[in-house]
Amino acid sequence: MILFDQVTKTYPNAARPALDEVSMEVERGEFVFVVGQSGSGKSTLLRLALREERATRGTVLVAGRDLGSLPDRRVPLMRREIGTVFQDFRLLPGKTVYENVAFALQVIGKSRAVIRQTVPETLRVVGLSGKEKRFPHQLSGGEQQRVAIARAIVNKPTILLADEPTGNLDPATSDGIVSLLDRINRSGTTVMMATHDHSIVDNFAKRVVELAQGRIVRDQAEGVYGTSTSALPGEGETAADDTPTRTLRLPRLGRSTRDAGAAE
Amino acid sequence: MKISFVLRESAGGLRRNLSMAISVILVTMISMYLLGLGLLANRQVDTMKDYWYDRVQVSVFLCVEGSQYPSCAGKATTQAQRDQIRTQLEQMRPPVKDIFYESQADAFKRFKEQFKNSPLGEQATERAFADSFRVSLTDAAKYDVIVSSFQGAPGVGRVQDQKQLLDRFFAFMNVVSWGAIALSGLMIVAAILLMSTTIRQTAFSRRRETGIMRLVGASNATIQLPFILETVVSSIVGSALALALLYATVHYGVSGYLSKALLDTAFIGTGDVFAIGPIILGGVIALASVTSWFTLRRYLRV
């Protein structure tokens, strides 16, 4: 579903690459936490998958499309298969809950009938039935994030990218949001969530990809947040020398690449 | 892309950004009014040329007693010389079209009539005028044939071509009209810069919306069209106002005043405003679309 193959991303005037030879694959229906400290490259990874940025080197495949060779005019169609959620919700303050969610369908030209049917359904899924007429400022942070999630999934995307979706929320609310993402994932949507929230990662026991200084230092099925953090290599050393994580990462990568080849 | 959505967005954008829209409207109006004045002045020159070149005459002035012209030798033209000149003119058809003899007394009377409101008319004496042949030509440009045949001939004081006088006047009118067009050019530059700034400002104030639209996969057309439409609509309103002003100028200023005050020349009419209308409107639409498209390409990327 999402494949990074030896992807390097260097921003202009940056001392070191934001992502350095990163290879990973997320399969259809998977739920992946991308963890790491600020500046480790989590957001860059998501931005590349959304094609907000282009990789400096390497290949990024999303939903069967090679983003390196995807022409600009095809980007909107590709983005319709991806839902995105951010830490700051990014709701339109002048629109109601209903209008915020409907907006995502209006701008891609969905008919009024489709909108009238889909938006209430989606609001029910995220648990906001009855709050259609509220404005964002009348909602709690968690509710606002639910609106953002509703907007992200209202067009039934195959992939959901979430960049620190719980960053502005208290722990209990955060749990609710990730449970919602988990439910969305169970219905078939591939979810990739960047976070540095320890307890969330530990509670949900999903696949964990850990980034440090632009490199993958751990890729673990049903991982927890912090195992390799203490074993994090210092400057200059490479993370790949860290044997436990290396053994965990490589078999997985080999298998998924093979599977991807068979699927396509 | 849904047209109704784009239209709603544009209307909302214009409402929210009314002051910017008004400034685009006013700048477009003034620049298009100036451009229109320049174009109309050009057409006025053409109209007058058509009118006057049909009427220009070459005057062959004869000698009177005491004429200062060397060929006259201080003596009046004799009847024999007069007949000779007339025969010679008759032989030159074409380009000679009509020959009309105007006596000194007639010329004096015509001058008095023309300048009846001016002190010049009262001060003039009959002695200042001369008999002349007034020759109209099939082609006003061929006047030099007459000049070369009659300049310095016996009994001919001077050959004068009215076209030369007119051309000096038309040259002046041309400078005025091109000056107006050049000024309007500067105003158009101002209009383009203002449109571009307005779009940039609007795009910035709506970056939340456009950001979300990009994320959920709205097409470029859906994102950009409202901005383009807003600019195009504002500038159409501006140029429509400019055309209304031009119409009023021509209707009240030219048709209602000038052409009544100056009866013996031709003036443009409101028809000329309708003739330049499509040029101005079309030009403005093209200008606004290209400007906004170009600005958006830089400031609203995918």
Coordinates of C-alpha atoms in Angstrom, one line a residue:
Chain A
M1 CA 0.0 0.0 0.0
I2 CA 2.8 2.4 1.0
L3 CA 6.4 1.6 0.0
F4 CA 9.5 3.6 0.7
D5 CA 12.6 2.2 -1.1
Q6 CA 15.9 3.7 -0.1
V7 CA 14.3 7.1 0.2
T8 CA 16.4 10.1 1.0
K9 CA 15.0 13.6 1.5
T10 CA 17.3 16.6 1.9
Y11 CA 15.7 20.0 2.4
P12 CA 17.5 22.9 0.9
N13 CA 20.2 24.4 3.1
A14 CA 19.9 21.5 5.7
A15 CA 23.0 20.1 7.2
R16 CA 21.8 16.5 7.1
P17 CA 19.0 14.7 5.3
A18 CA 15.6 14.7 7.0
L19 CA 15.3 11.1 5.8
D20 CA 18.4 9.0 5.0
E21 CA 18.0 5.9 2.9
V22 CA 14.7 4.9 4.5
S23 CA 13.1 1.6 3.3
M24 CA 9.9 0.4 4.7
E25 CA 6.6 -1.0 3.6
V26 CA 3.1 -0.7 5.0
E27 CA 0.7 -3.3 3.7
R28 CA -3.0 -2.9 3.0
G29 CA -5.0 -2.9 6.2
E30 CA -2.0 -2.4 8.5
F31 CA -1.8 0.0 11.4
V32 CA 1.7 1.5 11.9
F33 CA 3.0 3.8 14.6
V34 CA 5.9 5.9 13.4
V35 CA 7.7 7.1 16.5
G36 CA 10.8 9.1 17.2
Q37 CA 11.8 12.4 18.7
S38 CA 11.0 15.8 17.1
G39 CA 13.1 16.2 14.0
S40 CA 13.6 12.5 13.5
G41 CA 11.8 12.5 10.2
K42 CA 8.3 11.3 11.0
S43 CA 6.5 14.3 9.5
T44 CA 8.7 14.2 6.4
L45 CA 7.8 10.5 5.9
L46 CA 4.1 11.5 5.9
R47 CA 4.6 14.5 3.7
L48 CA 6.4 12.3 1.2
A49 CA 3.5 9.8 1.2
L50 CA 1.1 12.7 0.6
R51 CA 3.4 14.1 -2.1
E52 CA 3.6 17.4 -0.3
E53 CA 7.3 16.9 -0.8
R54 CA 9.2 14.9 -3.4
A55 CA 12.0 12.5 -2.4
T56 CA 15.5 13.6 -3.2
R57 CA 16.5 10.0 -4.0
G58 CA 14.7 6.7 -3.9
T59 CA 11.2 5.5 -4.7
V60 CA 7.9 6.3 -2.9
L61 CA 4.9 4.1 -4.0
V62 CA 1.5 4.9 -2.6
A63 CA -1.6 3.0 -3.6
G64 CA 0.2 1.7 -6.6
R65 CA 1.5 5.0 -7.8
D66 CA 5.1 6.0 -8.1
L67 CA 5.0 9.5 -6.6
G68 CA 8.4 10.4 -8.2
S69 CA 6.9 10.2 -11.7
L70 CA 3.4 11.2 -10.9
P71 CA 2.6 14.4 -12.8
D72 CA 1.2 17.4 -10.8
R73 CA -2.2 17.2 -12.4
R74 CA -2.7 13.6 -11.1
V75 CA -1.8 14.5 -7.5
P76 CA -5.4 15.6 -6.6
L77 CA -6.8 12.2 -7.7
M78 CA -4.1 10.4 -5.7
R79 CA -4.9 12.5 -2.6
R80 CA -8.5 11.4 -2.7
E81 CA -7.4 8.0 -1.7
I82 CA -5.6 9.4 1.3
G83 CA -7.2 10.9 4.4
T84 CA -5.1 13.1 6.6
V85 CA -5.3 14.2 10.2
F86 CA -3.1 16.7 12.0
Q87 CA -2.2 17.8 15.5
D88 CA -3.9 21.2 15.0
F89 CA -7.2 19.7 13.5
R90 CA -7.2 22.3 10.7
L91 CA -11.0 22.9 10.8
L92 CA -12.6 25.9 9.1
P93 CA -13.8 28.1 12.0
G94 CA -16.7 29.7 10.1
K95 CA -18.3 26.3 9.1
T96 CA -20.3 24.0 11.3
V97 CA -19.3 20.4 12.0
Y98 CA -21.5 19.2 9.2
E99 CA -20.2 21.9 6.8
N100 CA -16.6 21.1 7.6
V101 CA -17.1 17.4 6.7
A102 CA -19.2 18.2 3.7
F103 CA -16.6 20.6 2.5
A104 CA -14.2 17.7 1.7
L105 CA -16.9 16.2 -0.6
Q106 CA -18.0 19.5 -2.2
V107 CA -14.6 20.4 -3.4
I108 CA -14.1 17.1 -5.2
G109 CA -17.5 17.6 -6.9
K110 CA -19.7 15.1 -5.1
S111 CA -23.4 15.5 -5.6
R112 CA -25.6 17.0 -2.9
A113 CA -27.4 13.6 -2.5
V114 CA -24.2 11.8 -1.8
I115 CA -23.1 14.5 0.7
R116 CA -26.5 14.4 2.5
Q117 CA -26.2 10.6 2.9
T118 CA -22.4 10.2 3.6
V119 CA -21.8 13.1 6.1
P120 CA -24.3 12.0 8.8
E121 CA -23.1 8.4 8.4
T122 CA -19.5 9.5 8.9
L123 CA -20.4 11.7 11.9
R124 CA -22.1 8.7 13.4
V125 CA -18.9 6.6 12.9
V126 CA -16.8 9.2 14.8
G127 CA -19.4 9.6 17.5
L128 CA -20.5 13.1 16.7
S129 CA -24.2 12.5 15.9
G130 CA -26.3 15.4 17.2
K131 CA -23.4 17.9 17.0
E132 CA -23.7 18.7 13.3
K133 CA -24.7 22.3 13.9
R134 CA -22.0 23.2 16.3
F135 CA -19.0 25.3 15.3
P136 CA -15.5 24.1 16.0
H137 CA -15.0 26.6 18.9
Q138 CA -18.0 25.1 20.6
L139 CA -16.3 21.7 20.7
S140 CA -13.7 20.1 23.0
G141 CA -10.3 19.3 21.5
G142 CA -11.1 15.6 21.2
E143 CA -14.4 16.4 19.5
Q144 CA -12.6 18.8 17.1
Q145 CA -10.2 16.0 16.2
R146 CA -13.1 13.7 15.6
V147 CA -14.5 16.2 13.1
A148 CA -11.1 16.3 11.4
I149 CA -11.1 12.5 11.3
A150 CA -14.6 12.5 9.9
R151 CA -13.5 14.9 7.2
A152 CA -10.5 12.6 6.5
I153 CA -12.5 9.4 6.0
V154 CA -15.7 10.8 4.6
N155 CA -14.5 10.0 1.0
K156 CA -13.6 6.5 2.1
P157 CA -9.9 6.7 1.5
T158 CA -7.8 3.5 1.5
I159 CA -5.1 5.2 3.5
L160 CA -5.3 7.4 6.6
L161 CA -2.2 9.4 7.6
A162 CA -2.2 10.9 11.0
D163 CA 0.5 13.3 12.1
E164 CA 0.6 13.6 15.9
P165 CA -3.2 13.5 16.0
T166 CA -3.1 13.3 19.8
G167 CA -0.5 16.0 20.3
N168 CA -2.9 18.6 21.7
L169 CA -5.1 16.2 23.7
D170 CA -5.1 14.8 27.2
P171 CA -4.3 11.1 27.7
A172 CA -7.9 9.9 28.1
T173 CA -9.1 11.8 25.0
S174 CA -6.0 10.6 23.1
D175 CA -7.0 7.0 23.9
G176 CA -10.4 7.6 22.5
I177 CA -9.0 9.1 19.3
V178 CA -6.6 6.2 18.7
S179 CA -9.4 3.7 19.4
L180 CA -11.3 5.5 16.7
L181 CA -8.4 5.2 14.3
D182 CA -8.1 1.5 15.3
R183 CA -11.8 1.0 14.5
I184 CA -11.3 2.7 11.1
N185 CA -8.3 0.5 10.5
R186 CA -10.4 -2.6 11.3
S187 CA -12.8 -1.7 8.6
G188 CA -10.0 -2.0 6.1
T189 CA -8.3 1.4 6.0
T190 CA -4.5 1.4 6.2
V191 CA -3.4 3.7 9.0
M192 CA 0.0 5.3 9.5
M193 CA 0.2 7.4 12.6
A194 CA 3.2 9.5 13.6
T195 CA 3.4 10.1 17.4
H196 CA 5.7 10.5 20.3
D197 CA 3.1 9.6 22.8
H198 CA 4.6 6.6 24.8
S199 CA 1.5 5.3 26.5
I200 CA -0.6 5.3 23.3
V201 CA 2.0 3.2 21.5
D202 CA 2.4 0.9 24.5
N203 CA -1.3 0.4 25.0
F204 CA -2.2 -0.4 21.4
A205 CA 0.6 -2.8 20.6
K206 CA 0.8 -2.3 16.9
R207 CA 3.7 -2.3 14.5
V208 CA 6.2 0.4 15.5
V209 CA 8.7 2.0 13.1
E210 CA 11.1 4.1 15.0
L211 CA 13.0 6.9 13.3
A212 CA 16.1 8.6 14.6
Q213 CA 18.0 11.3 12.7
G214 CA 16.3 10.3 9.5
R215 CA 17.0 6.6 9.7
I216 CA 14.8 3.7 10.7
V217 CA 16.3 2.3 13.9
R218 CA 13.6 -0.2 14.7
D219 CA 10.7 -1.9 12.9
Q220 CA 8.8 -4.1 15.3
A221 CA 5.5 -5.9 15.1
E222 CA 3.4 -5.3 18.2
G223 CA 6.1 -3.0 19.5
V224 CA 6.2 -0.6 22.4
Y225 CA 7.5 3.0 22.4
G226 CA 10.8 3.0 24.1
T227 CA 12.8 -0.2 23.8
S228 CA 15.6 1.0 21.6
T229 CA 15.6 4.6 22.8
S230 CA 18.1 3.8 25.5
A231 CA 20.2 1.9 22.9
L232 CA 20.0 4.8 20.4
P233 CA 23.3 5.3 18.7
G234 CA 25.1 8.5 19.2
E235 CA 26.1 10.9 16.4
G236 CA 28.2 9.3 13.8
E237 CA 27.3 5.7 14.6
T238 CA 24.7 4.1 12.5
A239 CA 21.5 2.7 13.9
A240 CA 21.8 -0.4 11.8
D241 CA 24.6 -1.6 14.1
D242 CA 22.1 -2.0 16.8
T243 CA 21.6 -5.8 16.4
P244 CA 18.2 -6.5 18.0
T245 CA 16.4 -3.9 15.9
R246 CA 18.2 -4.9 12.8
T247 CA 17.2 -8.5 13.1
L248 CA 13.6 -7.4 13.7
R249 CA 13.6 -5.0 10.8
L250 CA 15.2 -6.9 7.9
P251 CA 13.0 -10.1 7.8
R252 CA 9.9 -8.0 7.8
L253 CA 11.1 -5.7 5.0
G254 CA 12.1 -8.8 2.9
R255 CA 8.8 -10.4 3.3
S256 CA 6.7 -7.4 2.6
T257 CA 8.7 -6.4 -0.5
R258 CA 8.2 -9.9 -1.9
D259 CA 4.5 -9.8 -1.1
A260 CA 4.2 -6.4 -2.8
G261 CA 5.8 -7.8 -5.9
A262 CA 3.3 -10.7 -5.9
A263 CA 0.4 -8.4 -5.4
E264 CA 1.2 -6.1 -8.3
Chain B
M1 CA -15.5 20.2 -10.2
K2 CA -18.9 21.6 -9.5
I3 CA -19.7 24.9 -11.2
S4 CA -22.2 25.9 -8.5
F5 CA -19.6 25.3 -5.8
V6 CA -17.1 27.4 -7.6
L7 CA -19.6 30.2 -8.1
R8 CA -20.7 30.2 -4.5
E9 CA -17.1 30.3 -3.3
S10 CA -16.4 33.3 -5.7
A11 CA -19.5 35.2 -4.5
G12 CA -18.5 34.5 -0.9
G13 CA -14.9 35.6 -1.6
L14 CA -16.1 38.9 -3.1
R15 CA -18.4 39.6 -0.2
R16 CA -15.7 38.9 2.4
N17 CA -13.1 41.0 0.5
L18 CA -15.3 43.8 -0.6
S19 CA -12.7 46.6 -0.1
M20 CA -10.2 44.8 -2.3
A21 CA -12.8 44.1 -4.9
I22 CA -13.7 47.8 -4.9
S23 CA -10.1 48.9 -5.4
V24 CA -9.7 46.5 -8.3
I25 CA -12.9 47.9 -9.8
L26 CA -11.8 51.5 -9.4
V27 CA -8.4 51.0 -10.8
T28 CA -9.7 49.0 -13.7
M29 CA -12.3 51.7 -14.3
I30 CA -9.9 54.6 -14.4
S31 CA -7.3 52.8 -16.6
M32 CA -10.0 51.6 -19.0
Y33 CA -11.5 55.1 -19.1
L34 CA -8.2 56.6 -20.1
L35 CA -7.6 53.8 -22.6
G36 CA -11.1 54.5 -24.0
L37 CA -10.4 58.2 -24.3
G38 CA -7.2 57.5 -26.2
L39 CA -9.0 55.1 -28.5
L40 CA -11.9 57.6 -29.0
A41 CA -9.4 60.4 -29.7
N42 CA -7.8 58.2 -32.4
R43 CA -11.2 57.6 -33.9
Q44 CA -11.9 61.3 -33.8
V45 CA -8.8 62.0 -35.8
D46 CA -9.9 59.3 -38.3
T47 CA -13.4 60.8 -38.5
M48 CA -12.1 64.3 -39.1
K49 CA -9.6 63.0 -41.7
D50 CA -12.4 61.3 -43.6
Y51 CA -14.5 64.5 -43.3
W52 CA -11.8 67.0 -44.2
Y53 CA -9.8 65.2 -46.8
D54 CA -13.0 65.1 -48.9
R55 CA -13.3 68.8 -48.6
V56 CA -9.7 70.0 -48.7
Q57 CA -9.0 72.2 -51.6
V58 CA -5.9 73.6 -53.1
S59 CA -6.2 77.4 -53.4
V60 CA -4.5 79.1 -56.3
F61 CA -4.4 82.7 -55.2
L62 CA -4.2 85.3 -58.0
C63 CA -2.4 88.6 -57.9
V64 CA -4.0 91.8 -56.9
E65 CA -2.7 95.3 -57.3
G66 CA 0.3 95.7 -55.0
S67 CA 0.8 92.0 -54.3
Q68 CA 4.1 91.2 -52.6
Y69 CA 4.6 87.9 -54.4
P70 CA 7.6 88.0 -56.9
S71 CA 5.6 86.4 -59.7
C72 CA 3.0 89.1 -59.5
A73 CA 5.5 91.9 -60.0
G74 CA 3.1 94.2 -58.2
K75 CA 0.4 94.0 -60.8
A76 CA -3.1 92.4 -60.7
T77 CA -3.7 89.3 -62.7
T78 CA -5.0 90.1 -66.2
Q79 CA -8.1 88.5 -67.7
A80 CA -6.0 86.6 -70.2
Q81 CA -3.9 85.1 -67.4
R82 CA -7.0 84.2 -65.5
D83 CA -8.4 82.4 -68.6
Q84 CA -5.1 80.7 -69.2
I85 CA -5.1 79.3 -65.6
R86 CA -8.6 78.1 -65.8
T87 CA -8.0 76.3 -69.1
Q88 CA -4.9 74.7 -67.7
L89 CA -6.8 73.5 -64.6
E90 CA -9.6 72.2 -66.8
Q91 CA -7.1 70.1 -68.7
M92 CA -5.9 68.5 -65.5
R93 CA -9.0 66.4 -64.7
P94 CA -8.3 64.1 -62.9
P95 CA -6.9 64.6 -60.3
V96 CA -8.7 67.9 -60.5
K97 CA -12.3 67.3 -59.6
D98 CA -14.0 70.7 -59.2
I99 CA -12.9 74.2 -60.0
F100 CA -14.6 77.0 -58.2
Y101 CA -13.7 80.7 -58.7
E102 CA -13.9 82.9 -55.7
S103 CA -13.6 86.6 -56.1
Q104 CA -12.0 89.0 -53.7
A105 CA -15.4 90.2 -52.6
D106 CA -16.7 86.7 -52.0
A107 CA -13.6 85.7 -50.0
F108 CA -14.1 88.8 -47.8
K109 CA -17.7 88.0 -47.3
R110 CA -17.0 84.3 -46.4
F111 CA -14.3 85.4 -43.9
K112 CA -16.6 87.9 -42.3
E113 CA -19.2 85.2 -41.9
Q114 CA -16.8 82.6 -40.5
F115 CA -15.4 85.0 -37.9
K116 CA -18.5 86.9 -37.1
N117 CA -18.0 86.3 -33.4
S118 CA -14.4 87.3 -33.3
P119 CA -12.7 90.7 -33.5
L120 CA -10.8 89.4 -36.5
G121 CA -14.0 89.6 -38.6
E122 CA -14.4 93.3 -37.8
Q123 CA -10.9 94.3 -38.4
A124 CA -10.5 92.6 -41.8
T125 CA -10.5 94.7 -44.9
E126 CA -11.4 93.5 -48.4
R127 CA -8.0 94.5 -49.6
A128 CA -6.4 91.7 -47.6
F129 CA -8.1 89.1 -49.8
A130 CA -7.4 88.0 -53.3
D131 CA -9.3 86.3 -56.1
S132 CA -8.6 82.5 -56.2
F133 CA -9.4 79.3 -57.9
R134 CA -10.4 76.7 -55.3
V135 CA -9.6 73.3 -56.7
S136 CA -10.9 70.1 -55.1
L137 CA -9.0 67.0 -56.0
T138 CA -10.0 63.4 -56.5
D139 CA -7.1 62.4 -54.2
A140 CA -6.0 64.9 -51.6
A141 CA -2.4 63.5 -51.7
K142 CA -1.9 64.6 -55.3
Y143 CA -1.9 68.3 -54.4
D144 CA 1.8 68.7 -55.4
V145 CA 0.8 68.3 -59.1
I146 CA -1.1 71.6 -58.8
V147 CA 1.7 73.2 -56.8
S148 CA 4.4 72.3 -59.4
S149 CA 2.2 73.5 -62.3
F150 CA 1.1 76.8 -60.8
Q151 CA 3.6 78.0 -58.2
G152 CA 5.4 81.0 -59.8
A153 CA 3.3 81.0 -63.0
P154 CA 2.3 84.3 -64.4
G155 CA -0.6 85.8 -62.6
V156 CA -0.4 83.3 -59.7
G157 CA 0.5 84.8 -56.3
R158 CA 0.6 81.6 -54.2
V159 CA -0.6 78.1 -54.2
Q160 CA -1.8 76.9 -50.8
D161 CA -2.7 73.4 -49.8
Q162 CA -5.2 73.1 -46.9
K163 CA -4.2 69.5 -46.3
Q164 CA -0.9 70.8 -44.9
L165 CA -2.7 72.9 -42.4
L166 CA -4.9 70.0 -41.4
D167 CA -2.0 67.6 -41.1
R168 CA -0.4 69.8 -38.6
F169 CA -3.7 69.7 -36.6
F170 CA -4.0 66.0 -37.0
A171 CA -0.4 65.5 -35.8
F172 CA -1.3 67.4 -32.7
M173 CA -4.5 65.3 -32.2
N174 CA -2.5 62.2 -32.6
V175 CA 0.0 63.2 -29.9
V176 CA -2.9 63.8 -27.6
S177 CA -4.6 60.5 -28.3
W178 CA -1.4 58.5 -28.1
G179 CA -0.5 60.4 -24.9
A180 CA -3.8 59.2 -23.4
I181 CA -3.1 55.6 -24.5
A182 CA 0.4 55.8 -23.0
L183 CA -1.1 57.1 -19.7
S184 CA -3.6 54.3 -19.7
G185 CA -0.8 51.9 -20.3
L186 CA 0.7 53.1 -17.0
M187 CA -2.7 52.7 -15.3
I188 CA -3.0 49.2 -16.7
V189 CA 0.4 48.3 -15.2
A190 CA -1.0 49.6 -11.9
A191 CA -4.2 47.6 -12.4
I192 CA -2.2 44.4 -13.1
L193 CA 0.0 44.9 -10.0
L194 CA -3.1 45.6 -7.9
M195 CA -4.9 42.5 -9.2
S196 CA -1.8 40.4 -8.4
T197 CA -1.5 41.8 -4.9
T198 CA -5.2 41.3 -4.3
I199 CA -5.0 37.7 -5.3
R200 CA -1.9 37.1 -3.2
Q201 CA -3.6 38.7 -0.2
T202 CA -6.8 36.7 -0.8
A203 CA -4.9 33.5 -1.3
F204 CA -3.1 34.2 2.0
S205 CA -6.3 34.9 3.9
R206 CA -7.8 31.8 2.6
R207 CA -4.8 29.5 3.0
R208 CA -6.7 27.3 5.5
E209 CA -9.4 26.6 3.0
T210 CA -7.1 26.0 0.1
G211 CA -4.8 23.9 2.3
I212 CA -7.7 21.6 3.1
M213 CA -8.8 21.6 -0.5
R214 CA -5.4 20.4 -1.6
L215 CA -5.3 17.7 1.1
V216 CA -8.6 16.2 0.3
G217 CA -7.7 16.2 -3.4
A218 CA -9.6 19.1 -5.0
S219 CA -8.5 19.7 -8.5
N220 CA -6.4 22.8 -9.3
A221 CA -9.3 24.2 -11.2
T222 CA -11.6 24.0 -8.2
I223 CA -9.0 25.7 -6.0
Q224 CA -7.9 28.4 -8.4
L225 CA -11.1 29.2 -10.3
P226 CA -12.8 31.1 -7.5
F227 CA -9.8 33.5 -7.3
I228 CA -9.7 33.9 -11.0
L229 CA -13.4 34.5 -11.2
E230 CA -13.3 37.1 -8.4
T231 CA -10.7 39.1 -10.2
V232 CA -12.4 38.7 -13.6
V233 CA -15.8 39.8 -12.2
S234 CA -14.3 42.8 -10.5
S235 CA -12.4 43.9 -13.6
I236 CA -15.5 43.4 -15.8
V237 CA -17.5 45.6 -13.4
G238 CA -14.7 48.2 -13.5
S239 CA -14.5 48.2 -17.3
A240 CA -18.3 48.3 -17.6
L241 CA -18.3 51.4 -15.4
A242 CA -15.5 52.9 -17.6
L243 CA -17.6 52.2 -20.7
A244 CA -20.6 53.9 -19.1
L245 CA -18.4 56.9 -18.3
L246 CA -17.1 57.0 -21.9
Y247 CA -20.7 56.8 -23.2
A248 CA -21.7 59.7 -20.9
T249 CA -18.6 61.7 -22.0
V250 CA -19.4 61.2 -25.7
H251 CA -23.1 61.6 -25.3
Y252 CA -23.1 64.8 -23.2
G253 CA -19.6 66.2 -24.0
V254 CA -19.2 65.5 -27.7
S255 CA -22.7 64.9 -29.2
G256 CA -24.5 67.2 -26.8
Y257 CA -22.0 70.1 -26.7
L258 CA -19.0 70.1 -29.0
S259 CA -20.8 69.1 -32.2
K260 CA -23.4 71.8 -31.6
A261 CA -20.8 74.4 -30.8
L262 CA -18.6 73.5 -33.8
L263 CA -21.0 72.9 -36.6
D264 CA -18.5 72.6 -39.5
T265 CA -16.7 69.5 -38.5
A266 CA -17.5 65.9 -37.9
F267 CA -17.4 64.2 -34.5
I268 CA -17.4 60.7 -33.2
G269 CA -20.7 59.5 -31.7
T270 CA -21.9 57.1 -29.1
G271 CA -21.6 54.4 -31.8
D272 CA -17.9 54.7 -31.5
V273 CA -18.1 53.8 -27.8
F274 CA -20.0 50.6 -28.7
A275 CA -17.3 49.9 -31.3
I276 CA -14.5 50.1 -28.7
G277 CA -16.6 48.3 -26.0
P278 CA -15.7 44.8 -27.0
I279 CA -12.0 45.6 -27.3
I280 CA -11.9 47.0 -23.8
L281 CA -14.1 44.3 -22.3
G282 CA -12.2 41.5 -24.1
G283 CA -8.9 43.0 -23.2
V284 CA -9.8 43.3 -19.6
I285 CA -11.1 39.7 -19.3
A286 CA -7.9 38.4 -20.9
L287 CA -5.7 40.7 -18.7
A288 CA -7.5 39.6 -15.5
S289 CA -7.4 35.9 -16.3
V290 CA -3.7 35.9 -17.3
T291 CA -2.7 38.0 -14.3
S292 CA -4.6 35.8 -11.8
W293 CA -3.5 32.6 -13.4
F294 CA 0.1 33.7 -13.4
T295 CA -0.1 34.9 -9.8
L296 CA -1.8 31.7 -8.7
R297 CA 0.8 29.5 -10.4
R298 CA 3.3 31.1 -8.0
Y299 CA 1.3 31.3 -4.9
L300 CA -1.1 28.3 -4.9
R301 CA 0.9 25.3 -5.7
V302 CA -0.4 21.7 -5.6

